[in-house]
Structures are given as C-alpha cells and as structure tokens.
CSV table of C-alpha atoms in Angstrom, one decimal:
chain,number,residue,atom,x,y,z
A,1,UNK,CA,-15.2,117.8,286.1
A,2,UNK,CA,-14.0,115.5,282.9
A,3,UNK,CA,-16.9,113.2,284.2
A,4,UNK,CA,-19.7,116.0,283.7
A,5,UNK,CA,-18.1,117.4,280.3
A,6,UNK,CA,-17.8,113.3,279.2
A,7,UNK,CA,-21.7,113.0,280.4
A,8,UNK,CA,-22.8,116.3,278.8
A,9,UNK,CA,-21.5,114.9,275.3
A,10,UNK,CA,-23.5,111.6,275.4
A,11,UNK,CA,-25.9,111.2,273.5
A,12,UNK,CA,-27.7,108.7,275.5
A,13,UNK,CA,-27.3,111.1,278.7
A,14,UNK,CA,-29.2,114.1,276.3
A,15,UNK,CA,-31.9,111.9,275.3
A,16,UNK,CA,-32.5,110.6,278.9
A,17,UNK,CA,-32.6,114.4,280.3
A,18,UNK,CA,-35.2,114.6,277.3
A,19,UNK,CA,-37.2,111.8,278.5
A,20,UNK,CA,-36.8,112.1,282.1
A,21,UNK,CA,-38.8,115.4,281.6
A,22,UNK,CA,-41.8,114.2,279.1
A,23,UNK,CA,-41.6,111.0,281.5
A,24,UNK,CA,-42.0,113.6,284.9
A,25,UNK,CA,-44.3,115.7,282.9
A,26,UNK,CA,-46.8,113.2,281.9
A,27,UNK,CA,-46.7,111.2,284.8
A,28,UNK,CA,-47.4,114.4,286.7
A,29,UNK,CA,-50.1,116.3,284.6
A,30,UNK,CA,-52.4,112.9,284.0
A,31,UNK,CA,-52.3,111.4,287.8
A,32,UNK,CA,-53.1,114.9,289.1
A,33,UNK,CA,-56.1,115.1,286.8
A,34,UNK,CA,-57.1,111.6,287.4
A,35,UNK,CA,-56.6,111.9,291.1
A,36,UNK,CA,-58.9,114.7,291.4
A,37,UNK,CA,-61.7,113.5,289.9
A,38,UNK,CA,-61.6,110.2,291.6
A,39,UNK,CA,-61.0,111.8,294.7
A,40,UNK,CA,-64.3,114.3,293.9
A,41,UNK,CA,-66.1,111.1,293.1
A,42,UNK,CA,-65.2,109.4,295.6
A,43,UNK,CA,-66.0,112.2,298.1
A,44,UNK,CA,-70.2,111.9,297.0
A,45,UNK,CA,-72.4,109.8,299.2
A,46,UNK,CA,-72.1,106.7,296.6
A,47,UNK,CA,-73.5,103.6,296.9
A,48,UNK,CA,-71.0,101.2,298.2
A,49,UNK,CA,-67.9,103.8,298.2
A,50,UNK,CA,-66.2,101.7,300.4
A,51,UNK,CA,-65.8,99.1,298.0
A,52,UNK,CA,-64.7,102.0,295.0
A,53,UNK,CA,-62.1,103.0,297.4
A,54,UNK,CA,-60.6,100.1,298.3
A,55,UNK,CA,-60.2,99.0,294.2
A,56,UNK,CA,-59.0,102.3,293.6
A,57,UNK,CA,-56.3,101.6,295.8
A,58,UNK,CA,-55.1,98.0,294.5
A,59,UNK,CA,-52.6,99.5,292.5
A,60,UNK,CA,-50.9,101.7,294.8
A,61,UNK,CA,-50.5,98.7,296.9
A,62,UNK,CA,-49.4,95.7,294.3
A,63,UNK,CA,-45.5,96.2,294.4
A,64,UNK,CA,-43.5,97.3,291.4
A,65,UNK,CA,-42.2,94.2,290.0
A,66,UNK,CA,-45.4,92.2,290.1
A,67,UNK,CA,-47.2,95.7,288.2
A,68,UNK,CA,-44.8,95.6,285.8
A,69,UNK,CA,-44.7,91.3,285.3
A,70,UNK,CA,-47.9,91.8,285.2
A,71,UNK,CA,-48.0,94.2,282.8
A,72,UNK,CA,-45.3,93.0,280.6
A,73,UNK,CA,-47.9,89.7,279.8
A,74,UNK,CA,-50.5,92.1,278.8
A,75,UNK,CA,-48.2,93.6,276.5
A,76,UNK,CA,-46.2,90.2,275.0
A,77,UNK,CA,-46.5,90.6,271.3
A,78,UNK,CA,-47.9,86.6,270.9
A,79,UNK,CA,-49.7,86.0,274.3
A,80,UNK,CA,-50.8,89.6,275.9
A,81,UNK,CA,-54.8,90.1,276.0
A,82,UNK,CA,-54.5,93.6,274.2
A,83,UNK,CA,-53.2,92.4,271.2
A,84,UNK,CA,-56.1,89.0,271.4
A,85,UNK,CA,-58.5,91.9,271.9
A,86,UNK,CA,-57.2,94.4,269.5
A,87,UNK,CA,-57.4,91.9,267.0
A,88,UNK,CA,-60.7,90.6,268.0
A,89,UNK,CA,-62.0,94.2,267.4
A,90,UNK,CA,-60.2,94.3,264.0
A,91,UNK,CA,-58.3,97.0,265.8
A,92,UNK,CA,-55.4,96.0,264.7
A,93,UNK,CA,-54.4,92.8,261.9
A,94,UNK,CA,-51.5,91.0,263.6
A,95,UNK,CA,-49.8,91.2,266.6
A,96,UNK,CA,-47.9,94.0,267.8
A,97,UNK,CA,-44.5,94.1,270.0
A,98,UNK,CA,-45.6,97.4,272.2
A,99,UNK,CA,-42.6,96.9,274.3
A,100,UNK,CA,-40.5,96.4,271.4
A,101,UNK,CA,-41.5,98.9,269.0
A,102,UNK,CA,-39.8,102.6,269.6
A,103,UNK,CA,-42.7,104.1,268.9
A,104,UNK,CA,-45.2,102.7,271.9
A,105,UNK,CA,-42.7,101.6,274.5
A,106,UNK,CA,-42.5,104.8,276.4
A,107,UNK,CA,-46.5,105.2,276.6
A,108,UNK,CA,-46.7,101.4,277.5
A,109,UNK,CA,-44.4,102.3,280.4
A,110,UNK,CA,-46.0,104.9,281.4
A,111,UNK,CA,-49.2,103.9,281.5
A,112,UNK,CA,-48.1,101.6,284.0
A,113,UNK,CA,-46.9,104.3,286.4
A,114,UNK,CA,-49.8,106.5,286.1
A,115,UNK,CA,-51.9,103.6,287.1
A,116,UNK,CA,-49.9,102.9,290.0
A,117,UNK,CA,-49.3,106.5,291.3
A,118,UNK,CA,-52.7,107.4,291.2
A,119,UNK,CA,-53.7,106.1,294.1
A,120,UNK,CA,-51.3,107.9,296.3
A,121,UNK,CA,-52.5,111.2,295.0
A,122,UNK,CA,-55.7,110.2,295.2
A,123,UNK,CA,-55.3,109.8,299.2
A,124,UNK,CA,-53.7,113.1,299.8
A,125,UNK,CA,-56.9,114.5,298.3
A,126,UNK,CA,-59.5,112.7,299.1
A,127,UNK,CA,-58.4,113.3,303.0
A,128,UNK,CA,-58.0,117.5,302.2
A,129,UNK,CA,-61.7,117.2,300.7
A,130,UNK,CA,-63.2,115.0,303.6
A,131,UNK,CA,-62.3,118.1,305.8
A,132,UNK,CA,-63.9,121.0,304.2
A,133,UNK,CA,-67.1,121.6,306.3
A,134,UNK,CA,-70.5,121.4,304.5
A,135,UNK,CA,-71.8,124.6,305.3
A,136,UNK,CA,-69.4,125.9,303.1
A,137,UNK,CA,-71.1,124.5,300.2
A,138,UNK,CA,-74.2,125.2,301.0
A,139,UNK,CA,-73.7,128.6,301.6
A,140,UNK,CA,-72.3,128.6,298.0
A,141,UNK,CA,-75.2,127.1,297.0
A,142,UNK,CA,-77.4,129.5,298.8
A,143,UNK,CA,-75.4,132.3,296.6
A,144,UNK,CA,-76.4,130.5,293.2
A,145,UNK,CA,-72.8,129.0,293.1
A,146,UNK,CA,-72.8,126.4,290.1
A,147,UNK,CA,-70.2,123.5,290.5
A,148,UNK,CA,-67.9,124.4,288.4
A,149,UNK,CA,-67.9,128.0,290.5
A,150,UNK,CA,-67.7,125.9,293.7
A,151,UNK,CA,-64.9,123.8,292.7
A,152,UNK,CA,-63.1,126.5,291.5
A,153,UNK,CA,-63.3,129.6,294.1
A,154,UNK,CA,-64.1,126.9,297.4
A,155,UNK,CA,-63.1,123.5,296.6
A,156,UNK,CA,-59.3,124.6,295.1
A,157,UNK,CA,-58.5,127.2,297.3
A,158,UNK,CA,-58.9,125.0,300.6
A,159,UNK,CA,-57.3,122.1,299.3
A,160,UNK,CA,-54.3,123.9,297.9
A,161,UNK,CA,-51.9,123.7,300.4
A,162,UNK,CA,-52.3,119.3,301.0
A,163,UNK,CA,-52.8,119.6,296.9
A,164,UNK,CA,-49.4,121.0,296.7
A,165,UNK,CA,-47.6,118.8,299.4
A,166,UNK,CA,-48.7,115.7,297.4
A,167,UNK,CA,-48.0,117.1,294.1
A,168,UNK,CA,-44.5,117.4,295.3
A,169,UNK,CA,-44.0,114.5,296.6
A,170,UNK,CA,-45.6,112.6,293.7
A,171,UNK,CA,-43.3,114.4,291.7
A,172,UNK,CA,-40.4,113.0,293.8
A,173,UNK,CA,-41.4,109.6,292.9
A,174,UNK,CA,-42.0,110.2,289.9
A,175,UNK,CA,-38.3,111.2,288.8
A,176,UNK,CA,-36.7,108.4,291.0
A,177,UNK,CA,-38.7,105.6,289.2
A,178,UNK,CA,-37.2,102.9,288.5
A,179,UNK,CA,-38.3,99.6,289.2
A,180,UNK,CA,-41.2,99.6,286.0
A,181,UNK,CA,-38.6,101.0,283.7
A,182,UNK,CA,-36.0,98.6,284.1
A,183,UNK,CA,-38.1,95.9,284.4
A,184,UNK,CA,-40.5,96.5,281.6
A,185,UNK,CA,-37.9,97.8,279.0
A,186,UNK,CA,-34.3,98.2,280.4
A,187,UNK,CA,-34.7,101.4,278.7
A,188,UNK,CA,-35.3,100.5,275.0
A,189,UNK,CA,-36.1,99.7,272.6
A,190,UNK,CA,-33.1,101.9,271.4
A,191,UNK,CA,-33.1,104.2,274.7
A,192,UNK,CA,-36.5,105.5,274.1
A,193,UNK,CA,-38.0,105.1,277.5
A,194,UNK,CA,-34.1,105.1,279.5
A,195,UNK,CA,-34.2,108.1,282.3
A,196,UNK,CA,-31.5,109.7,284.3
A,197,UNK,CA,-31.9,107.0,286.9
A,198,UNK,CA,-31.4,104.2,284.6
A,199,UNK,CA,-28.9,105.5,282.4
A,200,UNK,CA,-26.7,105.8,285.9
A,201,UNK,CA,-27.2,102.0,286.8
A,202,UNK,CA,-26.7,100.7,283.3
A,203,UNK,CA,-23.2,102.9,283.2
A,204,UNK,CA,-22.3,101.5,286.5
A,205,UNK,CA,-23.5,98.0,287.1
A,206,UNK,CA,-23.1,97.0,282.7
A,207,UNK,CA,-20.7,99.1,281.5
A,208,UNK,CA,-18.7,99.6,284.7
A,209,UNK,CA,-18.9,103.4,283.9
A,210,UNK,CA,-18.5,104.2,287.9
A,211,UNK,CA,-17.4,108.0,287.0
A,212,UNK,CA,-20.0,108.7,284.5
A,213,UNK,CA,-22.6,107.3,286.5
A,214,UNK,CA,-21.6,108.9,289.5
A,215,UNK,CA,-21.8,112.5,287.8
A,216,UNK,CA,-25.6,111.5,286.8
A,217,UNK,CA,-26.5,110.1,289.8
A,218,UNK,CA,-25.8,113.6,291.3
A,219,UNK,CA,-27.3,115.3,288.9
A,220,UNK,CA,-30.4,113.8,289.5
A,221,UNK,CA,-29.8,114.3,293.1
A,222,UNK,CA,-29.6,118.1,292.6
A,223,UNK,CA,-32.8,117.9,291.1
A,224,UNK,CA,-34.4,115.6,293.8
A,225,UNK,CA,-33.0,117.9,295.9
A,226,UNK,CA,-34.7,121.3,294.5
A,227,UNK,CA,-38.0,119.5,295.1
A,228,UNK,CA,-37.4,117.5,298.5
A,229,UNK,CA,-36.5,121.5,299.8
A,230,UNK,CA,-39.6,123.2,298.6
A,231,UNK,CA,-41.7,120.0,300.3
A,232,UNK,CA,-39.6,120.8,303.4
A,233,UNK,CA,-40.3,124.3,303.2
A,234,UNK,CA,-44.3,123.7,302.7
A,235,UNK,CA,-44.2,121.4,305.4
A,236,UNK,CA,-42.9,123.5,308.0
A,237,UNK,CA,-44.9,126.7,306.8
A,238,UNK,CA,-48.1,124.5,307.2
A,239,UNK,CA,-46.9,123.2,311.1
C-alpha cells in the first residue's frame, strides 16, 4: 500500500495519468473518424481500389520501431523534410526541434500512432460494410433517403456491433503503446508525452524503482482489464 500512496504523490505519475488520457483520447476519436471515411471510400466501386487498399494498409504493417526511425528523420531539427519544406514555404524561418520542444512533441508522437492504427480500424470496418446487402440501400433510396440519412439510420446501426468490437480493441492498443513513445521521445522533453506504460519501465529498468513500478504497472492493468472484459463480453453476446 506505501507503493500506491508513494505513486499517488508523484508528480510524474499525475502528469502521465493526464497524458495517458488525452494520448487514449485522441488517438481514439481521430483514427475512428479517419477509419470510417476511408473505409466508406473504400467501400465505392473505385477505380483501382485494390491498389488504395493495399497503401492504406502500409502502415499498419511497417513495425513500430522502423515507423518511429522513420519518423524521428522526418522530425530531426537539421536534416527532417518538414522542417526543409516548412522553410521552403516560408512556413517557418529556421529550423525547429519538434521532438525537443515541449510544446509539439506529444502531437509529433501521436501523429505517428494515428497513422499507424488507422489501418486496423479501417479493416474491422471495411469487412462490417462489405456485408450489408444492397437492397438495403436501394430501398433507402427508393424512400428518398439522402446519404447522410442512410449512413446514419442504415449504415451505423448495422455496423454497430463489429464498430464497437474494434473500437475496443483499438482502444486496448492504444493505452499499451509503447514502442513509438519510447523510441521517439523516452517521454520528454520534460515528461510531456511519458504515459503510464512508460513511466513503469523507466522506474524499473533506470531508476530501479521495482515497487513503484510495479503499483503502476497494475494500475494500468486494472484499466486494460475494464476494457479487455467489456470486448469479452461483446464477443460472446455476438457468438
């Protein structure tokens, strides 16, 4: 019990609950959104859809560490192509340490994990919209339905159930990220992008912390757990 009073007065601890939740929060909101209308594009008789697929899934399948190598180039204050660009464009008048500077180092991580979870989403729904039947639309149609109106009373409604599956397990993922945080920023510049998960490695594998980082590590298992048992539960109602 000391180690969860200790924990509870950290500052760093605090600030990682904090950013663990605008971290899941984000990530969540903007990779749902984006899913959805990729996977609605995507479900259209396109030309060469086949080929917009398989891009669309490059991320999902590049591993962590090369994404965020990758990424951490892009970003390098003296070398990275945004800041060559940025400055081409008169965006910006000299270079600019993203990864360093307090201020864009959380968004810079994150972009790189709404670009790689995307993807996985994106597959869940894409699948749930391939097996709606199209006489269902067409009757909606034939009923003056507008798109907007089909999406919303048809399109929603049927998906809901793999929507909410994927959601969930997205969301798991989400939380238990690791690899592009501690890779991309250890979890600075002055703990501004550091999550549960990494504050519990960096207290036991640097600071030899074991106690402390054993009481977040299951802390964050209690909240993996509240989600892995309502997946469970929507799994088993849909069998």
């Amino acid at each position: 019990m000391e180690n969860y009073i200790e924990i509870f007065q950290n500052e760093i601890f605090l600030k990682s609950i904090w950013n663990t939740v605008k971290w899941t929060v984000v990530n969540l909101i903007v990779q749902l959104v984006m899913a959805i209308l990729l996977a609605l594009a995507l479900n259209q008789k396109l030309k060469g859809r086949f080929v917009y697929r398989t891009l669309i899934l490059v991320p999902w399948a590049v591993p962590h560490a090369i994404a965020a190598m990758t990424f951490t180039f892009l970003y390098n204050a003296n070398v990275g192509i945004i800041n060559v660009v940025a400055m081409k464009l008169g965006a910006i008048t000299e270079p600019i340490s993203w990864l360093g500077n307090v201020g864009s180092a959380f968004w810079c991580v994150i972009i790189v994990a709404i670009w790689k979870g995307i993807p996985f989403q994106m597959i869940f729904i894409l699948a749930a919209l391939q097996g709606i039947p199209g006489d269902v639309y067409e009757g909606a149609q034939i009923d003056g339905a507008n798109k907007w109106q089909t999406f919303w009373k048809i399109t929603l409604p049927i998906i809901k159930e793999p929507l909410a599956i994927s959601t969930i397990l997205n969301l798991i993922g989400i939380v238990s990220c690791f690899n592009t945080i501690w890779l991309m920023t250890k979890g600075g510049p002055l703990y501004s992008t550091e999550i549960i998960y990494t504050f519990a490695y960096r207290e036991a594998f640097i600071n030899h912390n074991f106690g402390t980082a054993a009481a977040a590590s299951v802390i964050l298992f209690i909240f993996m757990a509240v989600f892995s048992g309502i997946y469970l539960h929507k799994v088993s109602e849909k069998e």
